[in-house]
Amino acid sequence: MAWDTEATRRKLLDAGARQFAAHGFAGGHLDAIGRDAGVNKERVYRYFGDKQGFFAAVLADRLDGVLDTAPPDGSGPEAIGAYAGSLFDRLADAPDLARLLAWESLELPAAASSEHREQTCATMSAAIRAALPGASLADAEQLLLSAIALVTAWWTLSALSGVVLTTAQQHSERREVIVRQVTQLAAAL
């Protein structure tokens, strides 16, 4: 019976994403990842080299498309707020992406798979600039970073929301707040 290398790689990447999202690089143990995947942990070394190479591969696999949402539709601050809402929806469908982004920043010296994400961010920044006549590229880039930070914080700083907010919020309520805030940030440009 032939070994299905791609299926094994996929099982490992999926298990790695679950384990690293929950525990980070330091806390994601290859034994646990192997058990989660139903695969011998030695396959990690065979396919990815070492734990750090595996972590980078998991991040590249999961984060490459995290910002691949439709660019702002239309023009004006409302279009940018709507874009933030669509990014929120993307992360609501896959909340581990926000946690992986946080772990990446906490535990790696540089972004994994940055080439694709740099291109995506450049495209989104240009779309934001086009939607906001008079905005500089630097302003558009800063606005994109602010929108990403506001959106991802819902999943990465969830304990803090219980401290800051006097009443609990649902996803839909938080989404509305983010859309409104990003719209206001865009209007300030």
JSON list of N, CA and C in Angstrom, two decimals, residues 10-52:
[
{"chain": "A", "resi": 10, "resn": "ARG", "atom": "N", "xyz": [-1.14, 17.10, 5.19]},
{"chain": "A", "resi": 10, "resn": "ARG", "atom": "CA", "xyz": [-2.35, 17.87, 5.50]},
{"chain": "A", "resi": 10, "resn": "ARG", "atom": "C", "xyz": [-2.80, 17.58, 6.93]},
{"chain": "A", "resi": 11, "resn": "LYS", "atom": "N", "xyz": [-2.79, 16.31, 7.34]},
{"chain": "A", "resi": 11, "resn": "LYS", "atom": "CA", "xyz": [-3.17, 15.97, 8.72]},
{"chain": "A", "resi": 11, "resn": "LYS", "atom": "C", "xyz": [-2.25, 16.67, 9.72]},
{"chain": "A", "resi": 12, "resn": "LEU", "atom": "N", "xyz": [-0.95, 16.65, 9.44]},
{"chain": "A", "resi": 12, "resn": "LEU", "atom": "CA", "xyz": [0.00, 17.31, 10.33]},
{"chain": "A", "resi": 12, "resn": "LEU", "atom": "C", "xyz": [-0.21, 18.82, 10.36]},
{"chain": "A", "resi": 13, "resn": "LEU", "atom": "N", "xyz": [-0.41, 19.44, 9.21]},
{"chain": "A", "resi": 13, "resn": "LEU", "atom": "CA", "xyz": [-0.63, 20.89, 9.17]},
{"chain": "A", "resi": 13, "resn": "LEU", "atom": "C", "xyz": [-1.91, 21.27, 9.92]},
{"chain": "A", "resi": 14, "resn": "ASP", "atom": "N", "xyz": [-2.97, 20.50, 9.75]},
{"chain": "A", "resi": 14, "resn": "ASP", "atom": "CA", "xyz": [-4.23, 20.79, 10.44]},
{"chain": "A", "resi": 14, "resn": "ASP", "atom": "C", "xyz": [-4.08, 20.63, 11.96]},
{"chain": "A", "resi": 15, "resn": "ALA", "atom": "N", "xyz": [-3.42, 19.53, 12.36]},
{"chain": "A", "resi": 15, "resn": "ALA", "atom": "CA", "xyz": [-3.20, 19.31, 13.80]},
{"chain": "A", "resi": 15, "resn": "ALA", "atom": "C", "xyz": [-2.26, 20.37, 14.36]},
{"chain": "A", "resi": 16, "resn": "GLY", "atom": "N", "xyz": [-1.23, 20.72, 13.60]},
{"chain": "A", "resi": 16, "resn": "GLY", "atom": "CA", "xyz": [-0.31, 21.76, 14.03]},
{"chain": "A", "resi": 16, "resn": "GLY", "atom": "C", "xyz": [-1.02, 23.09, 14.22]},
{"chain": "A", "resi": 17, "resn": "ALA", "atom": "N", "xyz": [-1.92, 23.42, 13.30]},
{"chain": "A", "resi": 17, "resn": "ALA", "atom": "CA", "xyz": [-2.67, 24.68, 13.43]},
{"chain": "A", "resi": 17, "resn": "ALA", "atom": "C", "xyz": [-3.50, 24.68, 14.71]},
{"chain": "A", "resi": 18, "resn": "ARG", "atom": "N", "xyz": [-4.16, 23.57, 14.99]},
{"chain": "A", "resi": 18, "resn": "ARG", "atom": "CA", "xyz": [-4.97, 23.49, 16.21]},
{"chain": "A", "resi": 18, "resn": "ARG", "atom": "C", "xyz": [-4.09, 23.62, 17.46]},
{"chain": "A", "resi": 19, "resn": "GLN", "atom": "N", "xyz": [-3.01, 22.87, 17.48]},
{"chain": "A", "resi": 19, "resn": "GLN", "atom": "CA", "xyz": [-2.15, 22.86, 18.67]},
{"chain": "A", "resi": 19, "resn": "GLN", "atom": "C", "xyz": [-1.40, 24.19, 18.85]},
{"chain": "A", "resi": 20, "resn": "PHE", "atom": "N", "xyz": [-0.86, 24.73, 17.77]},
{"chain": "A", "resi": 20, "resn": "PHE", "atom": "CA", "xyz": [-0.12, 25.99, 17.89]},
{"chain": "A", "resi": 20, "resn": "PHE", "atom": "C", "xyz": [-1.06, 27.16, 18.18]},
{"chain": "A", "resi": 21, "resn": "ALA", "atom": "N", "xyz": [-2.26, 27.14, 17.65]},
{"chain": "A", "resi": 21, "resn": "ALA", "atom": "CA", "xyz": [-3.23, 28.21, 17.96]},
{"chain": "A", "resi": 21, "resn": "ALA", "atom": "C", "xyz": [-3.57, 28.18, 19.45]},
{"chain": "A", "resi": 22, "resn": "ALA", "atom": "N", "xyz": [-3.67, 26.99, 20.00]},
{"chain": "A", "resi": 22, "resn": "ALA", "atom": "CA", "xyz": [-4.03, 26.86, 21.41]},
{"chain": "A", "resi": 22, "resn": "ALA", "atom": "C", "xyz": [-2.85, 27.11, 22.36]},
{"chain": "A", "resi": 23, "resn": "HIS", "atom": "N", "xyz": [-1.63, 26.72, 21.93]},
{"chain": "A", "resi": 23, "resn": "HIS", "atom": "CA", "xyz": [-0.50, 26.71, 22.87]},
{"chain": "A", "resi": 23, "resn": "HIS", "atom": "C", "xyz": [0.73, 27.49, 22.41]},
{"chain": "A", "resi": 24, "resn": "GLY", "atom": "N", "xyz": [0.73, 27.99, 21.19]},
{"chain": "A", "resi": 24, "resn": "GLY", "atom": "CA", "xyz": [1.91, 28.69, 20.68]},
{"chain": "A", "resi": 24, "resn": "GLY", "atom": "C", "xyz": [3.01, 27.74, 20.29]},
{"chain": "A", "resi": 25, "resn": "PHE", "atom": "N", "xyz": [4.14, 28.30, 19.88]},
{"chain": "A", "resi": 25, "resn": "PHE", "atom": "CA", "xyz": [5.28, 27.48, 19.45]},
{"chain": "A", "resi": 25, "resn": "PHE", "atom": "C", "xyz": [5.85, 26.70, 20.63]},
{"chain": "A", "resi": 26, "resn": "ALA", "atom": "N", "xyz": [6.12, 27.38, 21.71]},
{"chain": "A", "resi": 26, "resn": "ALA", "atom": "CA", "xyz": [6.74, 26.72, 22.86]},
{"chain": "A", "resi": 26, "resn": "ALA", "atom": "C", "xyz": [5.84, 25.65, 23.46]},
{"chain": "A", "resi": 27, "resn": "GLY", "atom": "N", "xyz": [4.54, 25.90, 23.49]},
{"chain": "A", "resi": 27, "resn": "GLY", "atom": "CA", "xyz": [3.61, 24.96, 24.12]},
{"chain": "A", "resi": 27, "resn": "GLY", "atom": "C", "xyz": [3.06, 23.91, 23.19]},
{"chain": "A", "resi": 28, "resn": "GLY", "atom": "N", "xyz": [3.27, 24.05, 21.90]},
{"chain": "A", "resi": 28, "resn": "GLY", "atom": "CA", "xyz": [2.81, 23.06, 20.93]},
{"chain": "A", "resi": 28, "resn": "GLY", "atom": "C", "xyz": [3.81, 21.93, 20.83]},
{"chain": "A", "resi": 29, "resn": "HIS", "atom": "N", "xyz": [3.52, 20.80, 21.45]},
{"chain": "A", "resi": 29, "resn": "HIS", "atom": "CA", "xyz": [4.46, 19.68, 21.50]},
{"chain": "A", "resi": 29, "resn": "HIS", "atom": "C", "xyz": [4.22, 18.73, 20.34]},
{"chain": "A", "resi": 30, "resn": "LEU", "atom": "N", "xyz": [5.30, 18.27, 19.74]},
{"chain": "A", "resi": 30, "resn": "LEU", "atom": "CA", "xyz": [5.19, 17.39, 18.58]},
{"chain": "A", "resi": 30, "resn": "LEU", "atom": "C", "xyz": [4.51, 16.07, 18.92]},
{"chain": "A", "resi": 31, "resn": "ASP", "atom": "N", "xyz": [4.67, 15.59, 20.14]},
{"chain": "A", "resi": 31, "resn": "ASP", "atom": "CA", "xyz": [3.94, 14.37, 20.55]},
{"chain": "A", "resi": 31, "resn": "ASP", "atom": "C", "xyz": [2.44, 14.59, 20.46]},
{"chain": "A", "resi": 32, "resn": "ALA", "atom": "N", "xyz": [1.98, 15.73, 21.00]},
{"chain": "A", "resi": 32, "resn": "ALA", "atom": "CA", "xyz": [0.55, 16.04, 20.98]},
{"chain": "A", "resi": 32, "resn": "ALA", "atom": "C", "xyz": [0.06, 16.26, 19.55]},
{"chain": "A", "resi": 33, "resn": "ILE", "atom": "N", "xyz": [0.88, 16.91, 18.74]},
{"chain": "A", "resi": 33, "resn": "ILE", "atom": "CA", "xyz": [0.50, 17.14, 17.34]},
{"chain": "A", "resi": 33, "resn": "ILE", "atom": "C", "xyz": [0.39, 15.81, 16.60]},
{"chain": "A", "resi": 34, "resn": "GLY", "atom": "N", "xyz": [1.35, 14.92, 16.83]},
{"chain": "A", "resi": 34, "resn": "GLY", "atom": "CA", "xyz": [1.29, 13.60, 16.20]},
{"chain": "A", "resi": 34, "resn": "GLY", "atom": "C", "xyz": [0.04, 12.83, 16.61]},
{"chain": "A", "resi": 35, "resn": "ARG", "atom": "N", "xyz": [-0.27, 12.86, 17.92]},
{"chain": "A", "resi": 35, "resn": "ARG", "atom": "CA", "xyz": [-1.49, 12.19, 18.39]},
{"chain": "A", "resi": 35, "resn": "ARG", "atom": "C", "xyz": [-2.73, 12.81, 17.76]},
{"chain": "A", "resi": 36, "resn": "ASP", "atom": "N", "xyz": [-2.79, 14.14, 17.74]},
{"chain": "A", "resi": 36, "resn": "ASP", "atom": "CA", "xyz": [-3.93, 14.85, 17.15]},
{"chain": "A", "resi": 36, "resn": "ASP", "atom": "C", "xyz": [-4.11, 14.47, 15.68]},
{"chain": "A", "resi": 37, "resn": "ALA", "atom": "N", "xyz": [-2.99, 14.36, 14.97]},
{"chain": "A", "resi": 37, "resn": "ALA", "atom": "CA", "xyz": [-3.05, 14.04, 13.53]},
{"chain": "A", "resi": 37, "resn": "ALA", "atom": "C", "xyz": [-3.22, 12.55, 13.27]},
{"chain": "A", "resi": 38, "resn": "GLY", "atom": "N", "xyz": [-2.96, 11.71, 14.28]},
{"chain": "A", "resi": 38, "resn": "GLY", "atom": "CA", "xyz": [-2.99, 10.27, 14.06]},
{"chain": "A", "resi": 38, "resn": "GLY", "atom": "C", "xyz": [-1.81, 9.82, 13.22]},
{"chain": "A", "resi": 39, "resn": "VAL", "atom": "N", "xyz": [-0.69, 10.55, 13.37]},
{"chain": "A", "resi": 39, "resn": "VAL", "atom": "CA", "xyz": [0.50, 10.31, 12.55]},
{"chain": "A", "resi": 39, "resn": "VAL", "atom": "C", "xyz": [1.71, 10.29, 13.49]},
{"chain": "A", "resi": 40, "resn": "ASN", "atom": "N", "xyz": [2.69, 9.47, 13.19]},
{"chain": "A", "resi": 40, "resn": "ASN", "atom": "CA", "xyz": [3.91, 9.44, 13.97]},
{"chain": "A", "resi": 40, "resn": "ASN", "atom": "C", "xyz": [4.60, 10.80, 13.88]},
{"chain": "A", "resi": 41, "resn": "LYS", "atom": "N", "xyz": [5.00, 11.34, 15.03]},
{"chain": "A", "resi": 41, "resn": "LYS", "atom": "CA", "xyz": [5.61, 12.67, 15.05]},
{"chain": "A", "resi": 41, "resn": "LYS", "atom": "C", "xyz": [6.90, 12.73, 14.23]},
{"chain": "A", "resi": 42, "resn": "GLU", "atom": "N", "xyz": [7.51, 11.61, 13.97]},
{"chain": "A", "resi": 42, "resn": "GLU", "atom": "CA", "xyz": [8.74, 11.59, 13.16]},
{"chain": "A", "resi": 42, "resn": "GLU", "atom": "C", "xyz": [8.47, 12.11, 11.75]},
{"chain": "A", "resi": 43, "resn": "ARG", "atom": "N", "xyz": [7.24, 12.04, 11.30]},
{"chain": "A", "resi": 43, "resn": "ARG", "atom": "CA", "xyz": [6.90, 12.57, 9.97]},
{"chain": "A", "resi": 43, "resn": "ARG", "atom": "C", "xyz": [7.09, 14.08, 9.92]},
{"chain": "A", "resi": 44, "resn": "VAL", "atom": "N", "xyz": [6.95, 14.77, 11.04]},
{"chain": "A", "resi": 44, "resn": "VAL", "atom": "CA", "xyz": [7.20, 16.21, 11.09]},
{"chain": "A", "resi": 44, "resn": "VAL", "atom": "C", "xyz": [8.62, 16.49, 10.63]},
{"chain": "A", "resi": 45, "resn": "TYR", "atom": "N", "xyz": [9.56, 15.72, 11.18]},
{"chain": "A", "resi": 45, "resn": "TYR", "atom": "CA", "xyz": [10.97, 15.93, 10.83]},
{"chain": "A", "resi": 45, "resn": "TYR", "atom": "C", "xyz": [11.22, 15.59, 9.36]},
{"chain": "A", "resi": 46, "resn": "ARG", "atom": "N", "xyz": [10.58, 14.55, 8.89]},
{"chain": "A", "resi": 46, "resn": "ARG", "atom": "CA", "xyz": [10.78, 14.12, 7.50]},
{"chain": "A", "resi": 46, "resn": "ARG", "atom": "C", "xyz": [10.25, 15.16, 6.51]},
{"chain": "A", "resi": 47, "resn": "TYR", "atom": "N", "xyz": [9.08, 15.73, 6.80]},
{"chain": "A", "resi": 47, "resn": "TYR", "atom": "CA", "xyz": [8.44, 16.66, 5.86]},
{"chain": "A", "resi": 47, "resn": "TYR", "atom": "C", "xyz": [8.82, 18.12, 6.07]},
{"chain": "A", "resi": 48, "resn": "PHE", "atom": "N", "xyz": [9.15, 18.49, 7.31]},
{"chain": "A", "resi": 48, "resn": "PHE", "atom": "CA", "xyz": [9.32, 19.92, 7.62]},
{"chain": "A", "resi": 48, "resn": "PHE", "atom": "C", "xyz": [10.67, 20.26, 8.24]},
{"chain": "A", "resi": 49, "resn": "GLY", "atom": "N", "xyz": [11.52, 19.26, 8.48]},
{"chain": "A", "resi": 49, "resn": "GLY", "atom": "CA", "xyz": [12.85, 19.51, 9.00]},
{"chain": "A", "resi": 49, "resn": "GLY", "atom": "C", "xyz": [12.93, 19.50, 10.51]},
{"chain": "A", "resi": 50, "resn": "ASP", "atom": "N", "xyz": [12.33, 20.46, 11.15]},
{"chain": "A", "resi": 50, "resn": "ASP", "atom": "CA", "xyz": [12.34, 20.54, 12.61]},
{"chain": "A", "resi": 50, "resn": "ASP", "atom": "C", "xyz": [11.08, 21.28, 13.07]},
{"chain": "A", "resi": 51, "resn": "LYS", "atom": "N", "xyz": [10.96, 21.44, 14.36]},
{"chain": "A", "resi": 51, "resn": "LYS", "atom": "CA", "xyz": [9.76, 22.07, 14.91]},
{"chain": "A", "resi": 51, "resn": "LYS", "atom": "C", "xyz": [9.59, 23.50, 14.39]},
{"chain": "A", "resi": 52, "resn": "GLN", "atom": "N", "xyz": [10.68, 24.25, 14.33]},
{"chain": "A", "resi": 52, "resn": "GLN", "atom": "CA", "xyz": [10.58, 25.63, 13.84]},
{"chain": "A", "resi": 52, "resn": "GLN", "atom": "C", "xyz": [10.15, 25.67, 12.38]}
]
